[in-house]
Amino acid sequence: MKVQVRALTFSYGLFTLRVPEQDFGEAGITAIVGPNGAGKSTFLKCAASVLPVSRGAVLVGGRDMAGLSARARARLAGYVPQEPSFTFNYQVLDFVLTGRAAFIPAFSSPSRRDIEIAEESLCFVGLEGFSRRLFLELSSGERRLVLIARTLAQQPAVLLLDEPTTFLDPRHEVGMMELLRRLAREKQKTVIVTLHDLDMAVKYADDMVFMKGGAVIASGPPRDVLSEPLLKAVYDIDMGIVRTNGRLVIVR
Amino acid sequence: MSGSRTRRTTSLLFILAAVLPIVLLAVSLNMGAYPVPLKAVWTTVHDALVPGRPAAEASPYADILFRIRLPRLLLALFAGAALAVSGASLQAIFKNPLVFEFSLGISYGAAFGAALSLVFLGRGMPAQVSAFFFAILAVLLVLLIAGRSSSQIISVLLSGIIVSALFQALLSLVEFFANPYALQALIFWLMGSLAHATWSDLSLTLPVIGLGVVILILLRWRMNVLSLGEDEARSVGVNVRQEKILIIVVATLTTAAATSVTGVINWIGLIVPHLVRMMVGADNRKVIPLSASFGACLLLVADDIARTAASFEIPIGILTSVVGIPFFIILLKRSGKVWL
């Protein structure tokens, strides 16, 4: 499903995010990159309707998110936070089941079908057998996967992930990016992700969006959009782009 | 926490939760200042439930059992369930393990309302109405003072302390203006007592508690979702504001319905949910219904002790505090994030 951002404005304090127009392609990975404080996470949260948009619109599949109920929104777009703040130590399955909230009436509990969907989501992210484990006993890589499983159980067309690879070791980082690629290819999801690691973005993203100072500087497929002047403009340091074996590598 | 063993423990606990209140009710009917033999309890209850015997042959114990003991025991069961379930629900939706009726100002809001009504309006209007009103007012004040950071543990607790203090002060003011006879009754009632339970008090309190507890039990899974915090609950498709308000209002009304008859009985709403979490984990689908049953049982046993341990009545609020505070300390020391 297509995500279209139109004339979006969001501000708090001195920071203002302004995105006149930005489209995200269907069934692909879009990586939002940029320096700290560029507004990547804010843009992601606005696109996911976690933050209220002060002006402008976010359209998912042509429908304006602002006009929809929380229930309808959750079925279109799922937001994956970096790490949930936890008070109660739920079992993994109970946590993943909360992703089914949009499908379960308030006065009701998850059905057998809901539990199956939650178990399938856990399998998809590679955590079969984790259902009865306690969330707080998991490693930080496993927690990220549980968060994604929860959003998969929500069955949205669009997944928005906030820096899912930060603090992961190289193996888990690659595993995470492979998982995102499978989501886009096998499940036909539109995946929008904020990333710090430019190499990962170049390698896995179908599109890249460069942000700085609350605005989008450039966007498009890595091959077309990536250039040394752009990197200099966005990050204020000199970086080189090397082409080896048909791959783009960024050298600092 | 592995597999089938935990599941078997859980189903055993649910069976216990269903049976224990009934067993305790039967045993408690038999206890009291005037001993009624178990056999007589049985025949009296049997006669009352199975009609057909002429009224003249009614058991001599019927008055003691049905007019004095039964309302009191039912009040203990219902009030215990009300306090424990409200506590568990509020802890979930505020994602704060230290929140319960007392720390949200509900207890003293309701107590002030009931006292005001008893002293100045007399028996003309049920004390519950005023208790409801001021309990809701207290919660609103707490939420207003805590403001937008109402999901933060400290700000809610601090606001609760302030609002509780305010209503305690107002309560003292009511005591100051009460005449000596009303004052004596008021003070005894404030310490918490089930002794004055009459069917007419219960005719309003029990249905409200019953309905409230059922609603909260039905919302038990939703509380898992709400306990993740507002942003996350919203992003998985919950109308957070609406459902949170519903749960707060129901929990407050349920507590106020109990408090307006029993006086201030503290700590049940904190101890019971945590005990249950220690046994079955954090899943509210288990915590809420088990809290209802075990809260009921705990208050019933506490009341049995209050009315039989000494030659006089020990105020039950004092009893639950004396047991509750050490328990709370143990809880704080042990909470290595094991069940929270």
Coordinates of C-alpha atoms in Angstrom, one line a residue:
Chain A
M1 CA 0.0 0.0 0.0
K2 CA 1.2 3.5 -0.9
V3 CA 2.0 6.0 1.8
Q4 CA 1.7 9.7 0.7
V5 CA 2.7 12.6 2.9
R6 CA 1.2 16.0 1.9
A7 CA 2.1 19.5 3.3
L8 CA 3.0 18.0 6.7
T9 CA 4.0 20.3 9.5
F10 CA 4.8 19.3 13.1
S11 CA 6.5 21.4 15.7
Y12 CA 7.5 21.2 19.3
G13 CA 9.7 23.7 21.0
L14 CA 12.2 25.2 18.5
F15 CA 12.1 22.2 16.2
T16 CA 9.8 22.2 13.2
L17 CA 9.3 19.4 10.8
R18 CA 8.2 20.4 7.3
V19 CA 7.6 17.9 4.5
P20 CA 5.7 19.4 1.5
E21 CA 5.4 16.1 -0.4
Q22 CA 6.9 12.7 0.0
D23 CA 5.7 9.3 -1.3
F24 CA 6.7 5.9 -0.1
G25 CA 6.6 3.0 -2.6
E26 CA 4.6 -0.1 -2.2
A27 CA 6.1 -3.4 -1.1
G28 CA 9.6 -2.1 -0.6
I29 CA 12.0 -0.8 2.0
T30 CA 12.4 2.9 2.4
A31 CA 15.2 4.0 4.7
I32 CA 15.1 7.4 6.3
V33 CA 18.6 8.6 7.1
G34 CA 20.2 11.8 8.4
P35 CA 22.2 13.2 11.3
N36 CA 21.0 13.2 14.9
G37 CA 18.2 15.7 15.4
A38 CA 17.3 15.8 11.7
G39 CA 13.7 14.8 12.5
K40 CA 13.9 11.2 11.3
S41 CA 12.0 9.7 14.2
T42 CA 9.6 12.6 14.4
F43 CA 8.8 12.1 10.7
L44 CA 8.3 8.4 11.2
K45 CA 6.0 8.9 14.2
C46 CA 3.9 11.5 12.2
A47 CA 3.7 9.1 9.3
A48 CA 2.5 6.4 11.7
S49 CA 0.0 8.7 13.3
V50 CA 1.7 8.1 16.7
L51 CA 2.2 11.9 16.9
P52 CA -0.7 14.1 15.8
V53 CA 0.0 16.0 12.7
S54 CA -0.6 19.7 13.2
R55 CA -1.0 20.5 9.6
G56 CA -1.1 18.4 6.4
A57 CA -2.1 14.9 5.8
V58 CA -0.8 11.3 5.8
L59 CA -2.6 9.1 3.3
V60 CA -2.2 5.4 3.4
G61 CA -3.8 3.6 0.5
G62 CA -5.4 6.9 -0.4
R63 CA -7.2 7.2 3.0
D64 CA -6.4 10.1 5.3
M65 CA -5.2 8.7 8.6
A66 CA -6.4 11.6 10.6
G67 CA -10.0 10.9 9.8
L68 CA -9.9 7.2 10.8
S69 CA -10.5 5.5 14.2
A70 CA -7.6 4.1 16.1
R71 CA -8.8 0.7 15.1
A72 CA -8.9 1.4 11.4
R73 CA -5.5 3.2 11.6
A74 CA -3.9 0.2 13.3
R75 CA -5.0 -2.1 10.4
L76 CA -3.3 0.2 7.9
A77 CA -0.1 1.1 9.6
G78 CA 1.9 -0.5 12.4
Y79 CA 4.6 1.4 14.4
V80 CA 7.5 -0.5 15.9
P81 CA 9.2 1.6 18.7
Q82 CA 12.8 1.1 19.6
E83 CA 12.1 -0.4 22.9
P84 CA 8.9 -0.4 24.9
S85 CA 9.0 1.0 28.4
F86 CA 8.0 -1.9 30.6
T87 CA 6.3 -2.2 34.0
F88 CA 4.8 -5.6 33.8
N89 CA 6.9 -8.6 32.7
Y90 CA 4.6 -10.3 30.3
Q91 CA 5.2 -13.6 28.6
V92 CA 6.3 -13.2 25.0
L93 CA 3.1 -14.6 23.6
D94 CA 0.9 -12.3 25.8
F95 CA 2.9 -9.4 24.5
V96 CA 2.6 -10.3 20.9
L97 CA -1.2 -10.8 21.4
T98 CA -1.6 -7.2 22.2
G99 CA -1.0 -6.5 18.5
R100 CA -4.4 -8.1 17.9
A101 CA -6.2 -5.3 19.8
A102 CA -7.7 -3.8 16.7
F103 CA -9.5 -7.1 15.9
I104 CA -10.8 -7.9 19.4
P105 CA -13.8 -6.0 21.0
A106 CA -13.0 -4.2 24.2
F107 CA -15.0 -6.6 26.4
S108 CA -13.5 -9.7 24.9
S109 CA -10.3 -11.7 25.0
P110 CA -8.1 -13.2 22.2
S111 CA -9.6 -16.2 20.4
R112 CA -7.7 -19.4 19.3
R113 CA -7.3 -17.8 15.9
D114 CA -5.7 -14.7 17.4
I115 CA -3.3 -17.0 19.3
E116 CA -2.4 -18.8 16.1
I117 CA -1.7 -15.5 14.3
A118 CA 0.5 -14.4 17.2
E119 CA 2.4 -17.8 17.1
E120 CA 2.8 -17.5 13.3
S121 CA 4.2 -14.0 13.7
L122 CA 6.8 -15.3 16.2
C123 CA 7.8 -18.0 13.8
F124 CA 8.2 -15.5 10.9
V125 CA 10.7 -13.5 12.9
G126 CA 12.5 -16.7 13.9
L127 CA 11.3 -16.9 17.6
E128 CA 9.4 -20.2 17.6
G129 CA 9.5 -21.7 21.0
F130 CA 9.7 -18.3 22.7
S131 CA 6.0 -18.0 23.5
R132 CA 6.3 -18.8 27.3
R133 CA 9.5 -16.9 27.8
L134 CA 9.4 -13.7 29.9
F135 CA 10.0 -10.5 27.9
L136 CA 12.5 -8.9 30.3
E137 CA 14.6 -12.1 30.2
L138 CA 15.3 -11.7 26.5
S139 CA 18.4 -10.2 24.9
S140 CA 18.0 -6.8 23.3
G141 CA 18.1 -8.3 19.8
E142 CA 15.3 -10.8 20.7
R143 CA 13.2 -8.0 22.2
R144 CA 13.4 -6.1 18.8
L145 CA 12.2 -9.2 17.1
V146 CA 9.3 -9.6 19.5
L147 CA 8.3 -6.0 18.9
I148 CA 8.2 -6.7 15.1
A149 CA 6.2 -9.9 15.7
R150 CA 3.7 -7.9 17.7
T151 CA 3.3 -5.5 14.8
L152 CA 3.1 -8.4 12.3
A153 CA 0.2 -9.8 14.4
Q154 CA -1.5 -6.5 13.9
Q155 CA -1.4 -7.3 10.1
P156 CA -1.0 -3.7 8.8
A157 CA -0.1 -3.0 5.2
V158 CA 2.6 -0.6 6.2
L159 CA 5.3 -1.1 8.9
L160 CA 7.2 1.8 10.3
L161 CA 10.2 1.0 12.4
D162 CA 12.3 3.3 14.5
E163 CA 16.0 2.5 14.3
P164 CA 15.5 -1.3 14.6
T165 CA 19.3 -1.9 14.3
T166 CA 20.8 0.4 16.9
F167 CA 22.9 -1.4 19.5
L168 CA 22.8 -4.7 17.6
D169 CA 25.9 -6.6 16.8
P170 CA 26.8 -7.0 13.0
R171 CA 25.2 -10.5 12.8
H172 CA 21.9 -9.4 14.4
E173 CA 22.0 -6.2 12.4
V174 CA 22.2 -8.1 9.1
G175 CA 19.5 -10.6 10.4
M176 CA 17.2 -7.6 11.1
M177 CA 17.7 -6.1 7.6
E178 CA 17.1 -9.6 6.0
L179 CA 13.9 -9.8 8.0
L180 CA 12.8 -6.4 6.8
R181 CA 13.5 -7.5 3.2
R182 CA 11.5 -10.7 3.7
L183 CA 8.6 -8.6 5.0
A184 CA 8.7 -6.5 1.9
R185 CA 9.2 -9.3 -0.6
E186 CA 7.2 -12.2 0.9
K187 CA 4.5 -10.4 2.8
Q188 CA 4.2 -7.4 0.3
K189 CA 4.5 -4.9 3.2
T190 CA 5.5 -1.3 2.7
V191 CA 8.5 -1.0 5.1
I192 CA 9.6 2.4 6.3
V193 CA 12.6 2.5 8.6
T194 CA 14.9 5.0 10.2
L195 CA 18.5 4.0 10.1
H196 CA 21.9 5.3 11.3
D197 CA 24.0 2.9 9.3
L198 CA 24.4 4.2 5.8
D199 CA 25.9 1.0 4.5
M200 CA 22.9 -1.0 5.6
A201 CA 20.6 1.6 4.1
V202 CA 22.4 1.5 0.7
K203 CA 22.5 -2.3 0.7
Y204 CA 18.9 -3.1 1.7
A205 CA 16.8 -0.1 0.9
D206 CA 14.8 0.3 -2.3
D207 CA 14.5 4.0 -1.6
M208 CA 16.4 6.4 0.6
V209 CA 15.1 9.6 2.1
F210 CA 17.8 12.1 3.3
M211 CA 16.7 14.4 6.1
K212 CA 18.3 17.4 7.7
G213 CA 17.0 20.2 10.0
G214 CA 13.4 18.9 9.8
A215 CA 13.3 18.8 6.0
V216 CA 13.7 16.2 3.3
I217 CA 16.9 17.1 1.3
A218 CA 16.7 14.3 -1.3
S219 CA 15.0 11.0 -2.0
G220 CA 15.1 8.2 -4.4
P221 CA 16.7 4.8 -5.1
P222 CA 20.3 4.7 -3.6
R223 CA 21.9 4.3 -7.0
D224 CA 20.3 7.5 -8.4
V225 CA 20.3 9.7 -5.4
L226 CA 23.6 8.9 -3.6
S227 CA 26.4 11.3 -4.2
E228 CA 29.4 12.7 -2.4
P229 CA 28.2 16.3 -2.4
L230 CA 24.8 15.1 -1.0
L231 CA 26.5 13.2 1.9
K232 CA 28.6 16.3 2.6
A233 CA 25.5 18.5 2.6
V234 CA 23.6 16.2 5.0
Y235 CA 26.3 15.1 7.4
D236 CA 28.8 18.0 7.2
I237 CA 31.8 15.6 6.8
D238 CA 33.6 14.3 3.8
M239 CA 32.6 10.8 2.8
G240 CA 33.6 8.8 -0.3
I241 CA 31.5 6.5 -2.4
V242 CA 33.3 3.4 -3.7
R243 CA 31.8 1.0 -6.2
T244 CA 33.0 -2.6 -5.7
N245 CA 31.5 -5.8 -7.3
G246 CA 28.5 -3.8 -8.3
R247 CA 27.9 -2.6 -4.7
L248 CA 28.1 0.9 -3.3
V249 CA 30.2 1.3 -0.2
I250 CA 30.6 4.4 1.8
V251 CA 34.0 5.3 3.1
R252 CA 34.6 7.7 5.9
Chain B
M1 CA 8.0 -20.5 33.7
S2 CA 7.9 -23.6 31.5
G3 CA 4.9 -25.0 29.7
S4 CA 2.5 -27.4 31.1
R5 CA 3.4 -27.2 34.8
T6 CA 2.6 -23.5 35.0
R7 CA -0.7 -24.1 33.1
R8 CA -1.7 -26.8 35.6
T9 CA -0.9 -24.6 38.5
T10 CA -3.0 -21.9 36.9
S11 CA -6.0 -24.1 36.4
L12 CA -5.7 -25.4 40.0
L13 CA -5.7 -21.8 41.2
F14 CA -8.8 -21.0 39.2
I15 CA -10.6 -24.0 40.7
L16 CA -9.5 -22.9 44.2
A17 CA -10.6 -19.3 43.4
A18 CA -14.1 -20.7 42.5
V19 CA -14.5 -22.9 45.5
L20 CA -12.7 -21.1 48.4
P21 CA -15.1 -18.2 48.8
I22 CA -18.0 -20.6 49.2
V23 CA -16.2 -22.8 51.7
L24 CA -15.1 -19.8 53.7
L25 CA -18.6 -18.4 53.6
A26 CA -20.0 -21.6 55.1
V27 CA -17.3 -21.8 57.8
S28 CA -17.6 -18.1 58.7
L29 CA -21.4 -18.5 59.1
N30 CA -20.6 -20.9 61.9
M31 CA -18.2 -18.5 63.6
G32 CA -19.1 -15.6 65.9
A33 CA -19.9 -14.4 69.4
Y34 CA -22.9 -16.8 69.6
P35 CA -21.8 -20.3 68.6
V36 CA -24.0 -21.9 66.1
P37 CA -23.2 -25.6 65.5
L38 CA -22.2 -26.6 62.0
K39 CA -25.1 -29.0 61.8
A40 CA -27.6 -26.2 62.7
V41 CA -26.0 -23.9 60.1
W42 CA -26.6 -26.6 57.5
T43 CA -30.2 -27.3 58.4
T44 CA -31.0 -23.6 58.7
V45 CA -29.5 -22.8 55.3
H46 CA -31.2 -25.9 53.8
D47 CA -34.6 -24.9 55.3
A48 CA -34.3 -21.4 53.9
L49 CA -33.3 -22.6 50.4
V50 CA -35.8 -25.4 50.2
P51 CA -39.3 -24.1 51.0
G52 CA -42.1 -26.4 52.2
R53 CA -41.7 -26.5 55.9
P54 CA -44.2 -24.5 58.0
A55 CA -42.9 -21.2 59.2
A56 CA -43.5 -22.1 62.9
E57 CA -40.8 -24.7 62.7
A58 CA -38.2 -22.2 61.4
S59 CA -34.7 -22.7 62.9
P60 CA -34.0 -20.6 66.0
Y61 CA -30.8 -19.6 64.5
A62 CA -32.3 -18.1 61.4
D63 CA -32.2 -14.6 62.8
I64 CA -28.6 -14.7 63.8
L65 CA -27.5 -16.3 60.5
F66 CA -29.5 -14.3 58.0
R67 CA -30.1 -11.0 59.6
I68 CA -26.7 -10.5 61.4
R69 CA -24.0 -12.7 60.0
L70 CA -24.9 -13.2 56.3
P71 CA -25.1 -9.5 55.3
R72 CA -21.8 -8.9 57.1
L73 CA -20.1 -11.9 55.4
L74 CA -21.4 -10.9 52.0
L75 CA -20.2 -7.4 52.5
A76 CA -16.8 -8.8 53.4
L77 CA -16.7 -10.9 50.2
F78 CA -17.9 -8.1 47.9
A79 CA -15.8 -5.4 49.4
G80 CA -12.7 -7.5 49.3
A81 CA -13.3 -8.4 45.6
A82 CA -14.1 -4.7 44.9
L83 CA -10.9 -3.4 46.5
A84 CA -8.6 -6.1 45.0
V85 CA -10.0 -5.8 41.4
S86 CA -10.0 -2.0 41.4
G87 CA -6.4 -2.1 42.6
A88 CA -5.3 -4.6 40.0
S89 CA -7.1 -2.6 37.2
L90 CA -5.7 0.7 38.2
Q91 CA -2.1 -0.7 38.5
A92 CA -2.5 -2.0 34.9
I93 CA -3.8 1.1 33.2
F94 CA -1.5 3.5 35.0
K95 CA 1.3 1.0 34.3
N96 CA 2.3 1.6 37.9
P97 CA 2.6 -1.2 40.4
L98 CA 2.3 1.1 43.4
V99 CA -1.1 2.6 42.5
F100 CA -4.2 1.5 44.3
E101 CA -7.4 3.1 45.7
F102 CA -5.5 4.9 48.5
S103 CA -2.7 6.3 46.4
L104 CA -5.3 7.8 43.9
G105 CA -7.2 9.6 46.6
I106 CA -10.2 7.4 46.1
S107 CA -10.4 6.0 49.6
Y108 CA -10.4 9.3 51.4
G109 CA -12.5 11.0 48.8
A110 CA -15.2 8.4 49.3
A111 CA -14.7 8.4 53.1
F112 CA -15.1 12.2 53.2
G113 CA -18.2 12.0 51.0
A114 CA -19.8 9.4 53.1
A115 CA -18.9 11.2 56.4
L116 CA -20.3 14.4 55.0
S117 CA -23.5 12.7 54.1
L118 CA -23.8 10.8 57.4
V119 CA -23.2 13.8 59.6
F120 CA -25.2 16.5 57.7
L121 CA -27.8 14.6 55.7
G122 CA -28.4 11.8 58.1
R123 CA -29.9 8.6 56.9
G124 CA -32.2 10.4 54.5
M125 CA -29.9 9.9 51.5
P126 CA -27.7 6.9 51.0
A127 CA -24.1 7.7 51.9
Q128 CA -23.0 6.0 48.7
V129 CA -24.2 8.8 46.5
S130 CA -22.0 11.4 48.1
A131 CA -19.1 8.9 48.4
F132 CA -19.3 8.2 44.6
F133 CA -19.3 11.9 43.9
F134 CA -16.2 12.8 46.1
A135 CA -14.3 9.7 45.0
I136 CA -14.6 10.7 41.4
L137 CA -13.7 14.3 42.3
A138 CA -10.6 13.0 44.1
V139 CA -9.5 11.0 41.1
L140 CA -10.1 13.9 38.7
L141 CA -8.0 16.1 41.0
V142 CA -5.2 13.6 41.0
L143 CA -5.2 13.3 37.3
L144 CA -5.4 17.1 36.8
I145 CA -2.5 17.7 39.2
A146 CA -0.4 14.9 37.6
G147 CA -1.2 16.5 34.3
R148 CA 0.1 15.2 31.0
S149 CA 2.8 13.2 32.8
S150 CA 0.0 11.0 34.3
S151 CA 1.7 7.9 33.0
Q152 CA 4.7 8.6 35.2
I153 CA 4.9 6.8 38.4
I154 CA 6.1 9.6 40.7
S155 CA 3.8 12.4 39.6
V156 CA 0.7 10.3 40.1
L157 CA 1.8 9.1 43.5
L158 CA 2.6 12.6 44.6
S159 CA -0.7 14.0 43.4
G160 CA -2.4 11.2 45.1
I161 CA -0.7 12.0 48.4
I162 CA -1.7 15.6 48.1
V163 CA -5.3 14.9 47.3
S164 CA -5.6 12.2 50.0
A165 CA -4.2 14.7 52.5
L166 CA -6.7 17.3 51.4
F167 CA -9.7 15.0 51.9
Q168 CA -8.3 13.8 55.2
A169 CA -8.2 17.4 56.3
L170 CA -11.8 17.9 55.1
L171 CA -12.8 14.8 57.0
S172 CA -11.3 16.2 60.2
L173 CA -13.4 19.3 59.6
V174 CA -16.5 17.2 59.4
E175 CA -15.5 15.4 62.6
F176 CA -15.0 18.8 64.2
F177 CA -18.5 19.8 63.4
A178 CA -20.2 16.5 64.2
N179 CA -22.0 16.1 67.4
P180 CA -20.4 13.7 69.9
Y181 CA -22.7 10.7 69.1
A182 CA -22.3 11.1 65.4
L183 CA -18.5 11.6 66.0
Q184 CA -18.1 8.3 67.8
A185 CA -19.9 6.4 65.1
L186 CA -17.9 8.2 62.5
I187 CA -14.5 7.5 64.0
F188 CA -15.3 3.8 64.4
W189 CA -16.6 3.6 60.8
L190 CA -13.5 5.4 59.5
M191 CA -11.2 2.8 61.0
G192 CA -13.0 0.3 58.9
S193 CA -15.7 -2.0 60.1
L194 CA -18.1 -4.4 58.6
A195 CA -20.1 -4.6 61.8
H196 CA -22.9 -2.3 60.7
A197 CA -23.8 -4.2 57.6
T198 CA -27.6 -4.3 57.1
W199 CA -29.5 -5.5 54.2
S200 CA -30.7 -1.9 53.4
D201 CA -27.1 -0.7 53.1
L202 CA -26.3 -3.7 51.0
S203 CA -29.2 -3.3 48.6
L204 CA -27.3 -0.5 46.8
T205 CA -23.7 -1.5 47.5
L206 CA -23.7 -5.1 46.5
P207 CA -25.3 -4.6 43.0
V208 CA -22.9 -1.8 42.2
I209 CA -19.9 -3.8 43.3
G210 CA -21.1 -6.9 41.5
L211 CA -21.7 -5.0 38.3
G212 CA -18.3 -3.1 38.6
V213 CA -16.3 -6.3 39.2
V214 CA -18.0 -8.1 36.3
I215 CA -17.2 -5.1 33.9
L216 CA -13.6 -5.0 35.1
I217 CA -13.2 -8.8 34.6
L218 CA -14.6 -8.5 31.1
L219 CA -12.0 -5.8 30.3
R220 CA -9.2 -7.9 31.7
W221 CA -7.4 -8.6 28.4
R222 CA -7.7 -4.9 27.4
M223 CA -5.8 -4.0 30.5
N224 CA -2.8 -5.9 29.1
V225 CA -2.9 -3.6 26.1
L226 CA -3.4 -0.5 28.1
S227 CA -0.6 -1.4 30.4
L228 CA 1.9 -0.9 27.6
G229 CA 1.4 2.9 27.8
E230 CA -0.7 5.3 25.9
D231 CA 1.3 5.6 22.7
E232 CA 1.7 1.9 22.2
A233 CA -1.9 1.1 23.0
R234 CA -3.1 3.7 20.5
S235 CA -0.8 2.4 17.8
V236 CA -2.2 -1.1 18.1
G237 CA -5.7 0.3 17.7
V238 CA -7.1 1.1 21.1
N239 CA -9.2 4.2 21.8
V240 CA -7.0 4.8 24.9
R241 CA -8.8 7.8 26.4
Q242 CA -12.2 6.3 26.2
E243 CA -11.2 2.9 27.6
K244 CA -9.0 4.4 30.4
I245 CA -11.8 6.7 31.5
L246 CA -14.3 3.7 31.6
I247 CA -11.9 1.7 33.7
I248 CA -11.1 4.5 36.1
V249 CA -14.8 5.4 36.6
V250 CA -15.8 1.7 37.2
A251 CA -13.0 1.1 39.6
T252 CA -13.7 4.3 41.5
L253 CA -17.5 3.6 41.8
T254 CA -16.8 0.0 42.9
T255 CA -14.4 1.2 45.6
A256 CA -16.6 4.0 46.7
A257 CA -19.6 1.6 47.0
A258 CA -17.5 -0.6 49.3
T259 CA -15.9 2.3 51.3
S260 CA -19.2 4.1 51.9
V261 CA -20.3 1.1 54.0
T262 CA -17.1 -0.4 55.3
G263 CA -15.1 2.7 56.0
V264 CA -11.4 2.9 55.0
I265 CA -9.9 -0.5 54.5
N266 CA -6.5 -0.1 53.0
W267 CA -3.9 -2.3 51.4
I268 CA -6.2 -5.0 50.0
G269 CA -6.0 -3.3 46.6
L270 CA -2.2 -3.5 46.7
I271 CA -1.4 -6.8 48.4
V272 CA -3.8 -9.1 46.6
P273 CA -2.9 -8.2 43.0
H274 CA 0.8 -8.5 43.8
L275 CA 0.3 -11.9 45.5
V276 CA -1.6 -13.1 42.5
R277 CA 1.1 -11.8 40.1
M278 CA 3.7 -13.6 42.1
M279 CA 1.8 -16.8 41.5
V280 CA 0.6 -16.6 37.9
G281 CA 2.7 -13.8 36.3
A282 CA 1.6 -10.4 34.9
D283 CA -1.2 -11.5 32.4
N284 CA -4.3 -9.6 33.5
R285 CA -6.5 -12.3 32.0
K286 CA -5.5 -14.3 35.1
V287 CA -4.7 -11.5 37.5
I288 CA -8.1 -9.7 37.5
P289 CA -10.4 -12.7 38.1
L290 CA -8.0 -14.3 40.6
S291 CA -7.7 -11.0 42.5
A292 CA -11.5 -10.8 42.8
S293 CA -11.7 -14.2 44.5
F294 CA -8.6 -13.9 46.7
G295 CA -9.5 -10.3 47.7
A296 CA -12.9 -11.6 48.8
C297 CA -11.4 -14.5 50.7
L298 CA -8.7 -12.3 52.4
L299 CA -11.2 -9.7 53.7
L300 CA -13.6 -12.4 54.8
V301 CA -10.8 -14.1 56.9
A302 CA -9.6 -10.8 58.2
D303 CA -13.2 -10.0 59.3
D304 CA -13.5 -13.4 61.0
I305 CA -10.4 -12.6 62.9
A306 CA -11.6 -9.1 63.7
R307 CA -14.9 -10.3 65.2
T308 CA -13.6 -13.5 67.0
A309 CA -10.0 -12.9 68.1
A310 CA -10.8 -10.7 71.0
S311 CA -13.8 -10.1 73.3
F312 CA -14.3 -6.8 71.5
E313 CA -14.3 -6.0 67.7
I314 CA -10.9 -5.1 66.3
P315 CA -11.4 -2.5 63.6
I316 CA -10.7 -4.3 60.4
G317 CA -8.9 -1.3 58.8
I318 CA -6.3 -1.5 61.5
L319 CA -5.9 -5.3 61.0
T320 CA -5.3 -5.0 57.2
S321 CA -2.8 -2.2 57.7
V322 CA -0.9 -4.1 60.4
V323 CA -0.7 -7.1 58.0
G324 CA -0.4 -5.0 54.9
I325 CA 2.5 -2.7 55.7
P326 CA 5.1 -5.4 56.4
F327 CA 3.9 -7.1 53.3
F328 CA 4.4 -4.0 51.3
I329 CA 8.0 -3.7 52.6
I330 CA 8.8 -7.3 51.7
L331 CA 7.3 -6.6 48.3
L332 CA 9.5 -3.6 47.7
K333 CA 12.6 -5.5 48.8
R334 CA 11.9 -8.5 46.6
S335 CA 10.7 -6.8 43.5
G336 CA 13.7 -7.7 41.4
K337 CA 11.5 -7.3 38.3
V338 CA 10.4 -10.9 38.8
W339 CA 6.7 -10.6 38.5
L340 CA 6.3 -6.9 37.7

